[in-house]
Amino acid sequence: MVIEANRATDQDEEVIGVALRVRGLVQGVGFRPTVWRLARKFELSGEVLNDGEGVLIRAWGSPRSLARFGDALVEERPPLARIDGIERMLLGGSEPQHGFRIVASEAGTITTGIVADAATCPDCRAEVQDPSNRRYRYPFTNCTHCGPRLSIVRAIPYDRASTSMVAFPMCEDCRAEYEDPGDRRFHAEPNACPVCGPRVWLEDVRGRELALERGEDAVAAAVRLIRAGFIVAIKGIGGFQLACDAANAEAVDQLRTRKRRYHKPFALMARDTAMVRAYADVTVEEARSLESSAGPIVIFDAATAGELLAPGVAPGQSTLGFMLPYTPLHHLLMRDLARPIVLTSGNLSDEPQCTQNDAARMKLKGVADYWLMHDRDIVNRLDDSVLRRIDGAPVLLRRARGFAPEPIRLPEGFAAAPRVLAMGAELKSTFCLVRGGEAIVSQHIGDLEEAATHSDFRAALDLYRRLFAFTPDAVAVDRHPDYLSTQWGRSIAFDEGARLIAVQHHHAHVAACLAEHGVPVSTRPVLGVVLDGLGLGDDGGLWGGEFLLCDYTRYERLASFEPVPLLGGAKAMREPWRNAFAHIEQVMGWERVAERYPDFAITRLLREKPVDQLRRMIATKLNSPLSSSAGRVFDAVAAVLGVYAEATSYEGQAAIEIEALAERGLGSAGDGYPCDIEEGAPLLIGWRAMWTALLRDLADGTAREIIAARFHIGLAKAVGRAACQLAARHGVETVALSGGVFQNRILLGAVAQLLRDAGLLVLKPRRFPANDGGLSLGQAVIAAAREIIGRDKAGS
Amino acid sequence: MMHGSGGRATAQLVTELFVRHFDNPLLAQGNDQAAFDVAAGRLVMSTDGHVISPVFFPGGDIGCLSVHGTLNDVAMSGARPLYMSAGFILEEGFPLQDLDRIVASMAAAAREAGVPIVTGDTKVVEKGKGDGIFITTTGIGIVPEGVSISGDRASPGDKIIISGSIGDHGVAILSRRANLEFETEIRSDTAALHGLVAAMVEAVPDIHCLRDPTRGGLATTLNELAQQSRVGMRISEAAIPLKAEVHAACELLGLDPLYVANEGKLVAICAADDADLLLAAMRSHPLGAEAQVIGEVVPDPNAFVQMETTFGGTRIVDWLAGEQLPRIC
Ligand SMILES: [Fe+3]
Ligand SMILES: [Mg+2]
Ligand SMILES: [Zn+2]
Ligand SMILES: [Zn+2]
C-alpha cells in the first residue's frame, strides 16, 4: 500500500506501457467498449482486443491512471462479465499516437465468448416501453448486456454470421450502433430493430396469420386472447411455451388435459416481484435470484393468505414456481396483464419443448388455440432453469437457460487435467467438457430414451465441441452399461482413440459437489452421503442410499440403506405400492401387517394385488433385485400414507408430495421415528423400527402430516447419526451431501444442521443439481483426477 | 438315471432310447455318421445348444425346443431343412423317465417337421458337473433358387412384419420358474417355422431379412438387423401383437415384452411393394395368422430403433447389455 502511494506521487508524470491480460467471461458481453470508455476517461492510449485467452489490453499512461483504470475495470465491468483474473506485464516500445482503439480479433484465434442467454436489461426494457424510442414495443430488443446467446449460436467465432441472426442484415441505424465503441450495442451480435430484425405474428390453428384489430400489434392481441381464456403458444428464447391465465381455472384445467400433464406443477410468470408477493412469500435473497440476469423459475412458499390462482396450477403443493419476464416479448405481454400467467414448456408430456415453427404448429395442434410466432430460429433448446432456496442458500434444481454454458474454474490441481468429455446419466442428462482447468457443463437436456431429446443431446454435444474446439483425451461414462450415454461415450472413445473411464454413479454425485466447492484434487478423503434414486454399484447391485469415504479418485462404501427388493424392476419407480409391499414384507411380513391393520387403506389396496405372486417374485428374485435406493423408501412411505400409491405420473412425485405433507406437520411432529443402525461392512440403516412406529401412529389415527414429518425427522437423524459416527471413526472433517433425494428441503436442512452441530464442514450442491443433472461434472472431475494422479505416478 | 460309475452302460442305454424314439433308417444303420445325397444348390447349416430351466414348461419342453430352435435358425435363411443331429450332455442322476419324455417330444417335433434326426451323441457327466440336461442340435437345409435373405439387406422404405404375438415363451418360462399361476395359463409359443417360411418365400422370393426374435426378444432382433444393415427403424407400439394375458403378466412382473424371448415367431423385412403379398401369405398359414406390419425401415446413421408409444411419444428401443436392469435414477 505504502509503496503504491509513493510510486503514484513520485512517478506521476512518467508514461509507462502495461499489458493487461483479462481472463474470465469477457467476450460477447460488451467488455471491450467498457475498456475503451475507461481508457478514454483515464486518458490512456493503446488498444484492446479479443483473443483465444480472453481480452488483451495494451495501455500507456501514468502509473497512477493505469492503476485507477485497473480498479475501474473490475468495478465497472459490464453486468454479464465475470473477471477471473487480470495479469499485468510491463510493455516495451513507445506510446502509440492514435489514442485508444478497439482492434479486430486476431485472425485464426479461437474466441471463447459464448455466454449464457440473459434477461432483458433495464436500459433495453426502458426503450421498449418508451413511445418515442425507435424500439418501442419491439420484442427483439437487446444489447451487449442482455439478450440471446447460446440459444442462437451455430458455430464459432461468435459473430452475427454464426448465429440465427444471419438472416437479418442490420439496417444503417443498427449498424452504426454496432460499430460505435461508445454504444452499448457495440458488437451486440443479435442487435436488431423493427426495420431490420425478426418480426412477430399471431397464427390460428390452421396456420393463418391473424388479422389484428386497429392499433393493436400481435403481442397486444395475444394479451387479449390470454385474458379471454385461450391457450397461446409463445415462441420464447429457448423454445415454445404455453401460456394461459393462471387465475382462470377452466383454462388451466384445459391446458392440463390437452397437454396430458395431469399433476406436475406449472411454472408461472409474473410482471414483477411485487406481483409475485401477492401470491408467495418472497425473501430478499429470493427476490435477488428472481430478478437476476439468468431469469430462472424460483420456487416459493405459497403465501398463506395470498391471492388465489387456479387450483390446477400446482395441485397438492404448498409452493409456487415463478419467473419474471426475461425477453422484451414477455415484458410486453405482462405489462398489460393484471395477473400471472401459466407459462409451461410447449410440448406434450414427456417430450422436449418444440423449438421450430413447423414442429410447434404440428405438435401443439390440439393443445394451443393460437400461436405467437417469430422468424428467428432457435438453434439450441434451452429449458427454463429452476432454483429454490434450501438450507439458507439458493440451489439450482435444473440448470439450463441463463446458466449454461458458463464454465466453472476447477479447484487447485486440476489445471493439469487433460481434455475430458463426461457423458452424464440417462434421465436429466447433461454432459461436461473439461479443458484448461475449467469445466463446461451443458444445459439440462432430459431423458435420453425419448427420441427427440436424444437427438437434442447429440446436436448439443456436437455444437459444444465446435464452440470450444474440443477433442477429448478421455471419455468418462457411468458404470451402467445400458445408459444410452454410456454406450455413446464408449463409441466416441473408440472412434476417437480416447481413453474410456467408467465412474460409479454415487461417487460421481459426491465428486460434483466437491468440485463446485473448490476442494483441491489432492484432498484428504471426505465422507460423501448420497441419497439417490438408483445407480449401479461396483458389486452389480442397485445402490441409492450410500455413505462413501472418498476423494476424487477412489471410494470405499462405508454404509448404505438396508436393501429392499425392487419389486418388478423399473416398474417400482412408477408404482409406489410395490415399494410399500416390499418394505412391509421384508421388515414385518405381509401377513402380520394385514392381520393387525386390516383397515388401513394400504392393506386394502394390497389385498387387491396378487400378493402370492408378488411374494414368489421376491422369493425367486424374479425381476426383483435388491436395492438400497433412498428414493424408494420415500415411495414406500408415500404409498402407506395413501399418496399416489397406485402410480405416479412423473419421477419423484410421491416424494415431493410427502415432503409437502411433512412441511405442514413439522411444527407439531415432535420426535422422529427411530431407525436401526446395524454395524457391519457396510454399516446398514434399517427400517424395522421405523415401520413399527409409523404403522402404530397410523393405527392411532395420527394425522398424515405428522407421520410424514416424523418420517423425515427420523430419517434425517439416522442419516446424521450414521454420518457423524463414520466421520469420527475415519477422522473426516468434511461431509458432502448429494443425490436427487437431497433436493428435499426438510431432509437436506435437517441433515446439514445435525452435521454442523457436530462440528463438521458440510458441502451441498448449489450451482449444479444434486440429482443426475450434476452427474456429468462429477464424472468429469473423477476422470480428470485419475488421469492427473495416474500421470504423476507414472512420472515419478 | 442310475448314480455311480456305470457311465458307459448308461450311455448305451440312452443310445438305445434314442434309436427307438427317433426311429429312422439313417440312424438305424448305427454308423458314426449319417450319409445322404442332396440336390445341388446352396446349403445352410446351423447349430444351437439348449439349456433351460425348467426343462418342462407350459407349451413345451427342452426336447421340442431344441428341435424348433435349430430348425428355425436354418429356416431364417429361407431354406428347407433336411436333416438334424443331436448331442446330449446328461448329468448323473437325471431321471430316466424325464429323459424318455424329452426324447419322445424331440422325436415328435422332428416327425411333425418332417426333418429326421440322423445322428447323435451322448455324454454323461458326474453329478455337479452339469445342470441336468443340455442338448445341442445341428441342422442342415437347402435354400431355394432366387432366395437371398440376409440381415444386412434392410433398406429405407422396407416394411417390418412380425408373425404373431410377442413374449409368450419368455413369460411362460419365467412364471413357471417362479411358480406363478395366472388365470389364463401362458404357454410357450415354441414351434418350427420352416413351413411358414416356405409359404412366405413362395409368395415373395425377395424377402430381405428374416430372423427369429429369441433371446433378447423383438427389441434385440430389430437392433441387430438395424446395425447389420446400417439403417434405422420406426415401429409402432400399438401395432405389435401382444396377448392380453402376456401383457398383464408383464405389467405385474415389470417386464418389457419387447425384450422377452419368443420361440415360434419371426420378423420379416421386405420391400414396401411386397408387404401386402407377404402379409397375406403369412396370415394364411396357421403360425402367421396374427401377422402384422409393425413399422418400417428408415435412414439413420446411428442405427436406432425408435418406437412410437401408445402415449404418442417416441422412445429409443435399444440393446440391453444384460438382463433388464433398471436404469432410472
Ligand atoms: Fe443419481
Ligand atoms: Mg443358433
Ligand atoms: Zn440490453
Ligand atoms: Zn435495425
PDB file of C-alpha atoms in Angstrom, chain A residues 438-533:
ATOM      1  CA  GLU A 438     -12.308 -25.368 -16.422  1.00  0.00           C
ATOM      2  CA  ALA A 439     -15.450 -27.459 -16.606  1.00  0.00           C
ATOM      3  CA  ILE A 440     -18.243 -26.551 -19.005  1.00  0.00           C
ATOM      4  CA  VAL A 441     -21.489 -28.306 -18.116  1.00  0.00           C
ATOM      5  CA  SER A 442     -24.220 -28.326 -20.762  1.00  0.00           C
ATOM      6  CA  GLN A 443     -27.762 -27.193 -20.159  1.00  0.00           C
ATOM      7  CA  HIS A 444     -30.244 -29.771 -18.829  1.00  0.00           C
ATOM      8  CA  ILE A 445     -31.301 -31.825 -21.828  1.00  0.00           C
ATOM      9  CA  GLY A 446     -33.555 -34.525 -20.407  1.00  0.00           C
ATOM     10  CA  ASP A 447     -34.483 -38.171 -20.787  1.00  0.00           C
ATOM     11  CA  LEU A 448     -32.231 -39.832 -23.353  1.00  0.00           C
ATOM     12  CA  GLU A 449     -34.635 -42.651 -24.103  1.00  0.00           C
ATOM     13  CA  GLU A 450     -37.021 -40.079 -25.505  1.00  0.00           C
ATOM     14  CA  ALA A 451     -36.076 -39.942 -29.171  1.00  0.00           C
ATOM     15  CA  ALA A 452     -36.269 -36.182 -29.768  1.00  0.00           C
ATOM     16  CA  THR A 453     -34.410 -35.478 -26.527  1.00  0.00           C
ATOM     17  CA  HIS A 454     -31.744 -37.887 -27.578  1.00  0.00           C
ATOM     18  CA  SER A 455     -31.177 -36.128 -30.857  1.00  0.00           C
ATOM     19  CA  ASP A 456     -31.065 -32.800 -28.992  1.00  0.00           C
ATOM     20  CA  PHE A 457     -28.351 -34.278 -26.807  1.00  0.00           C
ATOM     21  CA  ARG A 458     -26.311 -35.274 -29.834  1.00  0.00           C
ATOM     22  CA  ALA A 459     -26.796 -31.919 -31.503  1.00  0.00           C
ATOM     23  CA  ALA A 460     -25.859 -30.048 -28.334  1.00  0.00           C
ATOM     24  CA  LEU A 461     -22.730 -32.109 -27.829  1.00  0.00           C
ATOM     25  CA  ASP A 462     -21.699 -31.521 -31.439  1.00  0.00           C
ATOM     26  CA  LEU A 463     -22.258 -27.806 -31.023  1.00  0.00           C
ATOM     27  CA  TYR A 464     -20.316 -27.522 -27.752  1.00  0.00           C
ATOM     28  CA  ARG A 465     -17.465 -29.449 -29.259  1.00  0.00           C
ATOM     29  CA  ARG A 466     -17.368 -26.982 -32.146  1.00  0.00           C
ATOM     30  CA  LEU A 467     -17.786 -23.916 -29.934  1.00  0.00           C
ATOM     31  CA  PHE A 468     -14.988 -24.959 -27.645  1.00  0.00           C
ATOM     32  CA  ALA A 469     -12.859 -26.659 -30.321  1.00  0.00           C
ATOM     33  CA  PHE A 470     -12.898 -29.778 -28.225  1.00  0.00           C
ATOM     34  CA  THR A 471     -11.404 -33.214 -28.802  1.00  0.00           C
ATOM     35  CA  PRO A 472     -11.342 -35.457 -25.737  1.00  0.00           C
ATOM     36  CA  ASP A 473      -8.282 -37.244 -24.395  1.00  0.00           C
ATOM     37  CA  ALA A 474     -10.568 -39.237 -22.125  1.00  0.00           C
ATOM     38  CA  VAL A 475     -14.283 -40.000 -22.066  1.00  0.00           C
ATOM     39  CA  ALA A 476     -15.996 -40.556 -18.717  1.00  0.00           C
ATOM     40  CA  VAL A 477     -19.176 -42.620 -18.513  1.00  0.00           C
ATOM     41  CA  ASP A 478     -21.391 -44.131 -15.847  1.00  0.00           C
ATOM     42  CA  ARG A 479     -20.720 -47.748 -14.913  1.00  0.00           C
ATOM     43  CA  HIS A 480     -24.221 -48.687 -16.050  1.00  0.00           C
ATOM     44  CA  PRO A 481     -23.633 -50.391 -19.408  1.00  0.00           C
ATOM     45  CA  ASP A 482     -27.167 -49.750 -20.671  1.00  0.00           C
ATOM     46  CA  TYR A 483     -27.315 -45.988 -20.238  1.00  0.00           C
ATOM     47  CA  LEU A 484     -27.528 -44.593 -23.752  1.00  0.00           C
ATOM     48  CA  SER A 485     -24.954 -42.024 -22.656  1.00  0.00           C
ATOM     49  CA  THR A 486     -22.583 -44.820 -21.658  1.00  0.00           C
ATOM     50  CA  GLN A 487     -22.995 -46.588 -24.975  1.00  0.00           C
ATOM     51  CA  TRP A 488     -22.460 -43.430 -26.919  1.00  0.00           C
ATOM     52  CA  GLY A 489     -19.471 -42.423 -24.799  1.00  0.00           C
ATOM     53  CA  ARG A 490     -17.948 -45.808 -25.484  1.00  0.00           C
ATOM     54  CA  SER A 491     -18.257 -45.356 -29.204  1.00  0.00           C
ATOM     55  CA  ILE A 492     -16.826 -41.821 -29.087  1.00  0.00           C
ATOM     56  CA  ALA A 493     -13.848 -43.114 -27.106  1.00  0.00           C
ATOM     57  CA  PHE A 494     -13.376 -45.946 -29.554  1.00  0.00           C
ATOM     58  CA  ASP A 495     -13.757 -43.831 -32.698  1.00  0.00           C
ATOM     59  CA  GLU A 496     -11.513 -41.038 -31.481  1.00  0.00           C
ATOM     60  CA  GLY A 497      -8.916 -43.095 -29.670  1.00  0.00           C
ATOM     61  CA  ALA A 498      -9.670 -41.532 -26.285  1.00  0.00           C
ATOM     62  CA  ARG A 499      -9.343 -43.381 -23.005  1.00  0.00           C
ATOM     63  CA  LEU A 500     -12.640 -44.627 -21.576  1.00  0.00           C
ATOM     64  CA  ILE A 501     -13.132 -44.165 -17.847  1.00  0.00           C
ATOM     65  CA  ALA A 502     -16.139 -45.714 -16.113  1.00  0.00           C
ATOM     66  CA  VAL A 503     -17.253 -43.938 -12.956  1.00  0.00           C
ATOM     67  CA  GLN A 504     -19.521 -45.252 -10.224  1.00  0.00           C
ATOM     68  CA  HIS A 505     -22.750 -43.276 -10.094  1.00  0.00           C
ATOM     69  CA  HIS A 506     -22.735 -42.165  -6.462  1.00  0.00           C
ATOM     70  CA  HIS A 507     -19.035 -41.458  -6.394  1.00  0.00           C
ATOM     71  CA  ALA A 508     -19.735 -39.038  -9.258  1.00  0.00           C
ATOM     72  CA  HIS A 509     -22.515 -37.378  -7.253  1.00  0.00           C
ATOM     73  CA  VAL A 510     -20.055 -36.690  -4.412  1.00  0.00           C
ATOM     74  CA  ALA A 511     -17.268 -35.521  -6.720  1.00  0.00           C
ATOM     75  CA  ALA A 512     -19.554 -32.980  -8.411  1.00  0.00           C
ATOM     76  CA  CYS A 513     -20.252 -31.452  -5.026  1.00  0.00           C
ATOM     77  CA  LEU A 514     -16.560 -31.373  -4.114  1.00  0.00           C
ATOM     78  CA  ALA A 515     -15.636 -29.721  -7.408  1.00  0.00           C
ATOM     79  CA  GLU A 516     -18.140 -26.908  -7.146  1.00  0.00           C
ATOM     80  CA  HIS A 517     -16.916 -26.144  -3.632  1.00  0.00           C
ATOM     81  CA  GLY A 518     -13.289 -25.865  -4.716  1.00  0.00           C
ATOM     82  CA  VAL A 519     -11.988 -28.937  -2.899  1.00  0.00           C
ATOM     83  CA  PRO A 520      -8.472 -29.491  -4.316  1.00  0.00           C
ATOM     84  CA  VAL A 521      -7.569 -32.570  -6.327  1.00  0.00           C
ATOM     85  CA  SER A 522      -5.195 -33.779  -3.615  1.00  0.00           C
ATOM     86  CA  THR A 523      -7.840 -33.612  -0.879  1.00  0.00           C
ATOM     87  CA  ARG A 524      -7.826 -35.930   2.099  1.00  0.00           C
ATOM     88  CA  PRO A 525     -10.786 -38.296   1.995  1.00  0.00           C
ATOM     89  CA  VAL A 526     -14.189 -36.808   2.787  1.00  0.00           C
ATOM     90  CA  LEU A 527     -17.429 -38.523   3.679  1.00  0.00           C
ATOM     91  CA  GLY A 528     -19.956 -38.448   0.856  1.00  0.00           C
ATOM     92  CA  VAL A 529     -23.580 -39.060   1.767  1.00  0.00           C
ATOM     93  CA  VAL A 530     -25.654 -39.711  -1.334  1.00  0.00           C
ATOM     94  CA  LEU A 531     -29.404 -40.141  -1.073  1.00  0.00           C
ATOM     95  CA  ASP A 532     -30.495 -41.017  -4.554  1.00  0.00           C
ATOM     96  CA  GLY A 533     -32.899 -42.950  -6.717  1.00  0.00           C
TER      97      GLY A 533
END
